């Protein structure tokens, strides 16, 4: 890595006591953690808060569980403010896929109704849409959005699949496999005008976008707090607005079932809800240490640096430009095209992820879209430019060798 390249990396963030930011986490120092976007990373203070809550629960469970709905309701208020939502619209769920499943399970049957998704959609959510379509006796229509599509082209591609038969429209706010935005604000306004229910999959939005629900028109939105917002895992929000809201019920029937939305979600039997109660600790930690605007700015600058460094290494190796035009890019995440022969399907991408972790000591995200493999770079406050320099210098040559071996094997 040249001195010029190194000098373009943003200065690493520090804790108040001058230690590197990573010191606030319990991440394995033997690994390079370049994939915050998949499962997040929980700060030590939030882990401690959750552990204390669990200890309280175990000391007196008969006291804990009857009091839990009130504590959950109080937690919802703070989380709603962070997301730019009304607390009365927000229910707490284990993850974004669970939030989508609640919607799929509760929409009234529409015989022959169609569900519109995009080819950038998260697989589990799309599978839920397919199950709903089978129950309706309808079908799923897939909007094909080119990876490099700008706002207008993406909007037109999605709305071209919407018709009078559409019973639900499902669109990602930030796509998982392709690390780009879709114009959900514009789609939401038009869907509302046509009377088409819209579910926005905002799995990556909390923490990565400021107030992701502000100015967004939709019937349903679901997002993970355990990704970019650094809350304990199994912590997500479901926001519902409009006339369909009151028809939503939890996937588990419990004693809160007779209550209104979202109160009926606050009591879910003996589920461990300590993650939701500890979520605010994680939000407050990042906010008080660096400020969320400052954290997002750093993440975006660092992701951009990582993209330049890694793409330059792959381009030098292959002779082909590895940079990716994602059309509507997002802060904190970038795509770099992999050498041909790697991660050309979701199964192959997952296998490459596991191999890189086991053999190269790097947690990284590999994705596939349209038969092409990519490394999806994620950056959080504990990452530094040196993480991406390491990947470019140590991992890219090995990936090139693996790609050559894969192409050779296929040509036999």
Coordinates of C-alpha atoms in Angstrom, one line a residue:
X1 CA 0.0 0.0 0.0
X2 CA 1.5 3.3 -1.0
X3 CA 1.9 6.2 1.4
X4 CA -0.6 8.2 -0.8
X5 CA -3.2 5.5 -0.4
X6 CA -2.8 5.3 3.3
X7 CA -3.0 9.0 3.7
X8 CA -6.6 9.1 2.3
X9 CA -8.0 6.9 5.0
X10 CA -10.0 8.8 7.6
X11 CA -8.4 9.0 11.0
X12 CA -9.6 6.2 13.3
X13 CA -12.2 7.0 15.9
X14 CA -11.1 6.9 19.5
X15 CA -12.9 6.4 22.8
X16 CA -13.0 9.2 25.4
X17 CA -9.9 7.7 27.2
X18 CA -7.9 7.7 23.9
X19 CA -8.2 4.0 23.2
X20 CA -9.1 2.7 19.7
X21 CA -12.9 2.4 19.3
X22 CA -12.6 -1.4 19.0
X23 CA -11.8 -1.4 22.7
X24 CA -15.5 -0.9 23.4
X25 CA -16.3 -4.2 21.8
X26 CA -15.4 -7.8 22.6
X27 CA -14.6 -8.8 19.0
X28 CA -12.0 -11.5 18.5
X29 CA -8.7 -9.7 17.8
X30 CA -7.5 -12.7 15.8
X31 CA -10.1 -11.9 13.1
X32 CA -10.6 -8.9 10.8
X33 CA -14.2 -7.9 11.1
X34 CA -15.3 -6.4 7.8
X35 CA -18.9 -7.5 7.8
X36 CA -20.8 -5.5 10.4
X37 CA -23.8 -5.4 8.1
X38 CA -24.8 -9.1 8.5
X39 CA -25.0 -9.6 12.2
X40 CA -23.8 -6.4 13.8
X41 CA -21.5 -6.2 16.8
X42 CA -22.8 -5.4 20.3
X43 CA -20.8 -2.9 22.5
X44 CA -19.6 -4.2 25.8
X45 CA -21.8 -1.7 27.7
X46 CA -24.9 -3.1 26.0
X47 CA -23.8 -6.6 26.6
X48 CA -23.4 -5.8 30.3
X49 CA -26.8 -4.1 30.4
X50 CA -28.4 -7.2 28.8
X51 CA -26.6 -9.5 31.2
X52 CA -27.8 -7.5 34.2
X53 CA -31.4 -7.6 32.9
X54 CA -31.1 -11.4 32.4
X55 CA -29.9 -11.8 35.9
X56 CA -32.8 -9.8 37.2
X57 CA -35.2 -12.0 35.2
X58 CA -33.7 -15.1 36.6
X59 CA -33.7 -13.9 40.2
X60 CA -37.5 -13.4 40.2
X61 CA -39.2 -14.6 37.0
X62 CA -42.7 -14.4 38.5
X63 CA -42.1 -10.7 39.2
X64 CA -40.3 -10.1 35.9
X65 CA -42.8 -11.3 33.3
X66 CA -45.9 -9.6 34.6
X67 CA -44.0 -6.3 34.7
X68 CA -42.4 -6.9 31.3
X69 CA -45.1 -5.4 29.1
X70 CA -44.8 -2.0 30.8
X71 CA -41.0 -2.0 30.4
X72 CA -41.3 -2.9 26.7
X73 CA -43.8 -0.1 26.2
X74 CA -41.4 2.3 27.8
X75 CA -38.5 1.0 25.6
X76 CA -40.6 1.5 22.5
X77 CA -40.8 5.2 23.0
X78 CA -37.1 5.8 22.9
X79 CA -36.6 3.5 19.9
X80 CA -39.4 5.1 18.0
X81 CA -37.7 8.5 18.5
X82 CA -34.5 7.1 17.1
X83 CA -36.2 5.8 14.0
X84 CA -38.4 8.9 13.4
X85 CA -41.6 7.0 14.1
X86 CA -44.6 7.3 16.5
X87 CA -44.4 5.0 19.5
X88 CA -48.0 4.1 18.9
X89 CA -47.1 2.7 15.5
X90 CA -44.1 0.7 16.6
X91 CA -44.0 -3.0 17.8
X92 CA -40.9 -4.9 18.8
X93 CA -40.1 -8.1 16.9
X94 CA -37.0 -10.4 16.9
X95 CA -35.8 -9.4 13.4
X96 CA -36.8 -7.7 10.2
X97 CA -37.8 -11.1 8.7
X98 CA -40.1 -11.6 11.6
X99 CA -41.7 -8.2 11.0
X100 CA -42.3 -9.1 7.4
X101 CA -43.7 -12.5 8.5
X102 CA -46.2 -10.7 10.7
X103 CA -47.4 -8.7 7.7
X104 CA -47.6 -11.8 5.5
X105 CA -49.5 -13.7 8.1
X106 CA -52.1 -11.0 8.9
X107 CA -53.1 -9.5 5.5
X108 CA -56.7 -10.4 4.6
X109 CA -57.0 -13.0 1.9
X110 CA -57.2 -11.5 -1.6
X111 CA -58.2 -14.3 -4.0
X112 CA -55.8 -14.3 -7.0
X113 CA -53.9 -11.3 -5.6
X114 CA -50.4 -10.7 -6.8
X115 CA -47.4 -9.6 -4.7
X116 CA -44.7 -7.5 -6.3
X117 CA -41.1 -7.9 -5.1
X118 CA -37.8 -6.9 -6.6
X119 CA -34.8 -9.1 -7.7
X120 CA -32.8 -7.3 -5.0
X121 CA -35.1 -8.5 -2.2
X122 CA -33.9 -10.5 0.8
X123 CA -34.4 -14.2 0.2
X124 CA -36.3 -15.0 3.4
X125 CA -38.7 -12.1 2.9
X126 CA -39.3 -13.0 -0.7
X127 CA -40.0 -16.6 0.3
X128 CA -42.6 -15.3 2.8
X129 CA -44.2 -13.4 -0.1
X130 CA -44.3 -16.5 -2.2
X131 CA -46.0 -18.5 0.6
X132 CA -48.6 -15.7 0.9
X133 CA -49.2 -15.7 -2.9
X134 CA -49.8 -19.5 -2.7
X135 CA -52.4 -18.9 0.0
X136 CA -54.1 -16.3 -2.1
X137 CA -54.0 -18.5 -5.2
X138 CA -52.0 -15.7 -6.8
X139 CA -48.4 -15.2 -7.8
X140 CA -45.3 -13.2 -7.2
X141 CA -44.2 -10.7 -9.8
X142 CA -40.5 -9.7 -9.7
X143 CA -39.4 -6.2 -10.7
X144 CA -36.0 -6.4 -12.4
X145 CA -34.0 -3.4 -11.3
X146 CA -30.5 -3.1 -12.9
X147 CA -27.7 -2.8 -10.3
X148 CA -26.7 0.6 -11.7
X149 CA -30.3 2.0 -12.0
X150 CA -30.8 5.5 -10.8
X151 CA -33.9 6.7 -9.0
X152 CA -36.1 7.2 -12.0
X153 CA -35.2 3.8 -13.7
X154 CA -35.6 1.9 -10.4
X155 CA -39.0 3.6 -9.7
X156 CA -40.2 2.8 -13.2
X157 CA -39.1 -0.8 -13.0
X158 CA -40.9 -1.4 -9.7
X159 CA -44.1 0.4 -10.6
X160 CA -44.3 -1.3 -14.0
X161 CA -45.1 -4.6 -12.2
X162 CA -47.9 -3.0 -10.1
X163 CA -51.5 -3.4 -11.4
X164 CA -55.1 -3.6 -10.1
X165 CA -54.3 -7.2 -9.1
X166 CA -51.5 -6.2 -6.7
X167 CA -52.3 -7.0 -3.1
X168 CA -48.9 -6.1 -1.6
X169 CA -45.8 -4.4 -2.7
X170 CA -42.5 -5.3 -1.0
X171 CA -39.5 -3.1 -1.5
X172 CA -36.1 -2.8 0.3
X173 CA -35.1 0.6 1.7
X174 CA -31.5 -0.7 1.5
X175 CA -30.8 -3.9 -0.3
X176 CA -28.8 -6.6 1.4
X177 CA -27.0 -8.4 -1.5
X178 CA -26.3 -5.2 -3.6
X179 CA -25.8 -2.5 -0.9
X180 CA -27.9 0.1 -2.6
X181 CA -31.0 2.2 -1.9
X182 CA -34.3 1.9 -3.7
X183 CA -36.6 4.9 -4.0
X184 CA -39.1 3.9 -1.3
X185 CA -40.2 7.4 -0.7
X186 CA -41.4 7.9 -4.3
X187 CA -42.7 4.4 -4.5
X188 CA -44.6 4.8 -1.3
X189 CA -46.3 8.0 -2.4
X190 CA -47.5 6.4 -5.6
X191 CA -48.5 3.1 -3.9
X192 CA -50.6 5.2 -1.5
X193 CA -52.2 7.0 -4.4
X194 CA -53.2 3.7 -6.0
X195 CA -54.3 2.1 -2.7
X196 CA -51.7 -0.6 -2.9
X197 CA -50.3 -1.8 0.5
X198 CA -46.5 -1.3 0.8
X199 CA -44.1 -3.2 3.0
X200 CA -40.7 -1.6 3.2
X201 CA -37.9 -3.9 4.3
X202 CA -35.6 -1.5 6.2
X203 CA -33.4 -4.2 7.7
X204 CA -30.2 -2.2 7.2
X205 CA -31.7 1.3 7.8
X206 CA -31.6 1.8 11.6
X207 CA -28.3 3.5 12.5
X208 CA -27.2 3.7 8.9
X209 CA -29.8 6.2 7.9
X210 CA -30.8 9.1 10.2
X211 CA -34.6 8.7 11.1
X212 CA -35.3 6.2 8.3
X213 CA -39.1 6.6 8.7
X214 CA -39.2 10.4 8.5
X215 CA -41.0 11.4 5.3
X216 CA -41.7 7.8 4.3
X217 CA -45.2 6.8 3.3
X218 CA -45.8 3.1 3.8
X219 CA -48.3 0.8 5.4
X220 CA -45.6 -1.4 7.0
X221 CA -41.9 -1.0 7.7
X222 CA -39.5 -3.4 9.5
X223 CA -35.9 -2.8 10.4
X224 CA -33.2 -4.4 12.5
X225 CA -31.7 -2.6 15.5
X226 CA -29.0 -5.3 15.9
X227 CA -27.2 -4.4 12.7
X228 CA -25.9 -0.8 12.3
X229 CA -27.5 0.4 15.6
X230 CA -25.4 -2.2 17.5
X231 CA -28.3 -3.4 19.7
X232 CA -28.2 -7.0 21.0
X233 CA -29.2 -9.5 18.4
X234 CA -32.8 -10.5 18.1
X235 CA -33.9 -6.9 18.3
X236 CA -35.9 -5.2 15.6
X237 CA -38.9 -3.0 15.0
X238 CA -42.1 -3.3 13.1
X239 CA -43.9 0.0 12.2
X240 CA -47.4 0.0 10.9
X241 CA -49.5 2.9 9.9
X242 CA -53.0 3.4 8.4
X243 CA -56.1 1.3 8.4
X244 CA -54.3 -2.1 8.1
X245 CA -52.3 -1.5 11.3
X246 CA -54.9 -2.7 13.7
X247 CA -55.2 -6.1 11.9
X248 CA -51.6 -7.0 12.8
X249 CA -51.1 -9.7 15.5
X250 CA -48.0 -11.3 16.8
X251 CA -47.0 -14.7 15.4
X252 CA -47.4 -16.1 18.9
X253 CA -50.8 -15.8 20.6
X254 CA -50.3 -14.8 24.2
X255 CA -52.2 -13.1 27.0
X256 CA -51.8 -9.7 25.4
X257 CA -53.8 -10.8 22.3
X258 CA -57.0 -8.9 23.3
X259 CA -55.1 -5.6 23.5
X260 CA -54.7 -3.1 20.7
X261 CA -51.8 -2.7 18.3
X262 CA -48.9 -2.4 19.3
X263 CA -49.6 -3.3 22.9
X264 CA -50.4 -6.9 22.0
X265 CA -46.8 -7.4 20.9
X266 CA -45.4 -6.4 24.3
X267 CA -46.3 -9.7 25.9
X268 CA -45.0 -12.8 24.2
X269 CA -45.0 -15.5 26.8
X270 CA -41.6 -16.3 28.2
X271 CA -39.5 -14.9 25.3
X272 CA -36.3 -13.3 26.4
X273 CA -36.9 -9.6 25.7
X274 CA -33.8 -8.3 27.4
X275 CA -32.3 -7.4 24.0
X276 CA -35.0 -4.9 23.4
X277 CA -34.6 -3.4 26.8
X278 CA -30.9 -3.1 26.4
X279 CA -31.1 -1.6 22.9
X280 CA -31.2 2.0 24.1
X281 CA -27.9 1.5 25.9
X282 CA -26.2 0.7 22.6
X283 CA -27.8 3.7 20.9
X284 CA -26.8 6.0 23.7
X285 CA -23.2 4.7 23.7
X286 CA -22.6 5.5 20.1
X287 CA -24.5 8.8 20.4
X288 CA -22.7 10.0 23.5
X289 CA -19.2 8.9 22.3
X290 CA -19.2 10.1 18.8
X291 CA -22.7 11.3 17.9
X292 CA -24.7 9.4 15.4
X293 CA -24.1 11.9 12.6
X294 CA -20.4 11.8 13.2
X295 CA -20.4 8.0 13.4
X296 CA -22.3 7.8 10.1
X297 CA -19.9 10.2 8.4
X298 CA -16.9 8.2 9.5
X299 CA -18.5 4.9 8.4
X300 CA -19.2 6.3 5.0
X301 CA -15.8 7.8 4.5
X302 CA -14.1 4.6 5.6
X303 CA -16.3 2.4 3.4
X304 CA -15.4 4.7 0.4
X305 CA -11.7 4.3 1.3
X306 CA -12.1 0.6 1.6
X307 CA -13.8 0.4 -1.8
X308 CA -11.0 2.3 -3.5
X309 CA -8.3 0.2 -1.9
X310 CA -9.9 -3.2 -2.5
X311 CA -11.2 -2.4 -6.0
X312 CA -7.7 -1.2 -7.0
X313 CA -6.2 -4.4 -5.8
X314 CA -8.7 -6.6 -7.7
X315 CA -8.4 -4.4 -10.8
X316 CA -4.6 -4.8 -10.8
X317 CA -5.0 -8.5 -10.3
X318 CA -7.6 -9.2 -13.1
X319 CA -7.0 -6.3 -15.5
X320 CA -10.8 -5.6 -15.3
X321 CA -12.3 -2.6 -13.5
X322 CA -13.7 -4.0 -10.2
X323 CA -15.5 -0.9 -9.2
X324 CA -19.3 -1.1 -9.0
X325 CA -21.9 1.5 -9.9
X326 CA -24.7 0.7 -7.4
X327 CA -27.0 3.4 -8.8
X328 CA -28.3 4.7 -5.5
X329 CA -25.4 4.1 -3.1
X330 CA -25.8 4.0 0.7
X331 CA -23.4 5.2 3.5
X332 CA -21.3 2.6 5.2
X333 CA -21.5 -0.1 2.6
X334 CA -19.8 -0.7 -0.8
X335 CA -19.6 -3.4 -3.4
X336 CA -16.4 -4.6 -5.2
X337 CA -16.6 -7.1 -8.0
X338 CA -14.8 -10.3 -7.4
X339 CA -12.6 -12.1 -9.9
X340 CA -14.7 -14.3 -12.2
X341 CA -15.2 -17.8 -10.8
X342 CA -16.1 -16.7 -7.3
X343 CA -19.5 -16.4 -5.6
X344 CA -21.6 -16.6 -8.7
X345 CA -24.6 -17.8 -6.6
X346 CA -25.8 -17.3 -3.1
X347 CA -24.7 -20.8 -2.1
X348 CA -21.3 -20.2 -3.5
X349 CA -21.1 -16.8 -1.9
X350 CA -21.9 -18.3 1.5
X351 CA -19.3 -21.0 1.0
X352 CA -16.7 -18.4 0.2
X353 CA -17.6 -16.4 3.3
X354 CA -17.0 -19.5 5.4
X355 CA -13.7 -20.3 3.7
X356 CA -12.3 -16.8 4.0
X357 CA -13.1 -16.8 7.7
X358 CA -11.5 -20.2 8.3
X359 CA -8.4 -19.8 6.1
X360 CA -7.8 -16.1 6.0
X361 CA -9.1 -14.9 9.4
X362 CA -11.4 -12.3 7.9
X363 CA -15.1 -12.0 8.5
X364 CA -16.4 -10.6 5.2
X365 CA -19.6 -10.6 3.2
X366 CA -19.7 -12.1 -0.2
X367 CA -22.9 -11.8 -2.3
X368 CA -24.1 -12.7 -5.8
X369 CA -26.4 -10.8 -8.1
X370 CA -27.2 -11.7 -11.7
X371 CA -24.6 -14.5 -11.7
X372 CA -21.7 -12.1 -10.6
X373 CA -19.9 -12.3 -7.3
X374 CA -19.1 -9.3 -5.1
X375 CA -17.5 -8.6 -1.8
X376 CA -19.8 -6.3 0.2
X377 CA -17.7 -4.0 2.4
X378 CA -19.2 -2.8 5.6
X379 CA -17.6 -0.2 7.9
X380 CA -18.5 0.7 11.5
X381 CA -16.8 2.9 14.1
X382 CA -14.5 0.2 15.3
X383 CA -13.0 -0.4 11.8
X384 CA -10.0 1.4 10.4
X385 CA -8.3 1.9 7.1
X386 CA -5.8 -0.7 8.0
X387 CA -8.5 -3.4 8.0
X388 CA -9.2 -2.8 4.3
X389 CA -5.5 -2.5 3.4
X390 CA -5.0 -5.9 5.0
X391 CA -7.8 -7.3 2.9
X392 CA -6.4 -5.8 -0.3
X393 CA -2.8 -6.9 0.4
X394 CA -3.3 -10.3 2.0
X395 CA -6.7 -11.6 0.8
X396 CA -7.2 -10.4 -2.7
X397 CA -4.2 -12.4 -4.1
X398 CA -5.6 -15.5 -2.5
X399 CA -9.0 -14.8 -3.9
X400 CA -7.4 -14.5 -7.3
X401 CA -5.8 -17.9 -6.9
X402 CA -9.0 -19.5 -5.8
X403 CA -10.8 -17.9 -8.8
X404 CA -8.3 -19.3 -11.2
X405 CA -8.6 -22.7 -9.7
X406 CA -12.4 -22.5 -10.0
X407 CA -12.3 -21.5 -13.6
X408 CA -9.8 -24.2 -14.4
X409 CA -11.9 -26.8 -12.7
X410 CA -15.0 -25.8 -14.7
X411 CA -13.1 -25.9 -18.0
X412 CA -12.1 -29.5 -17.7

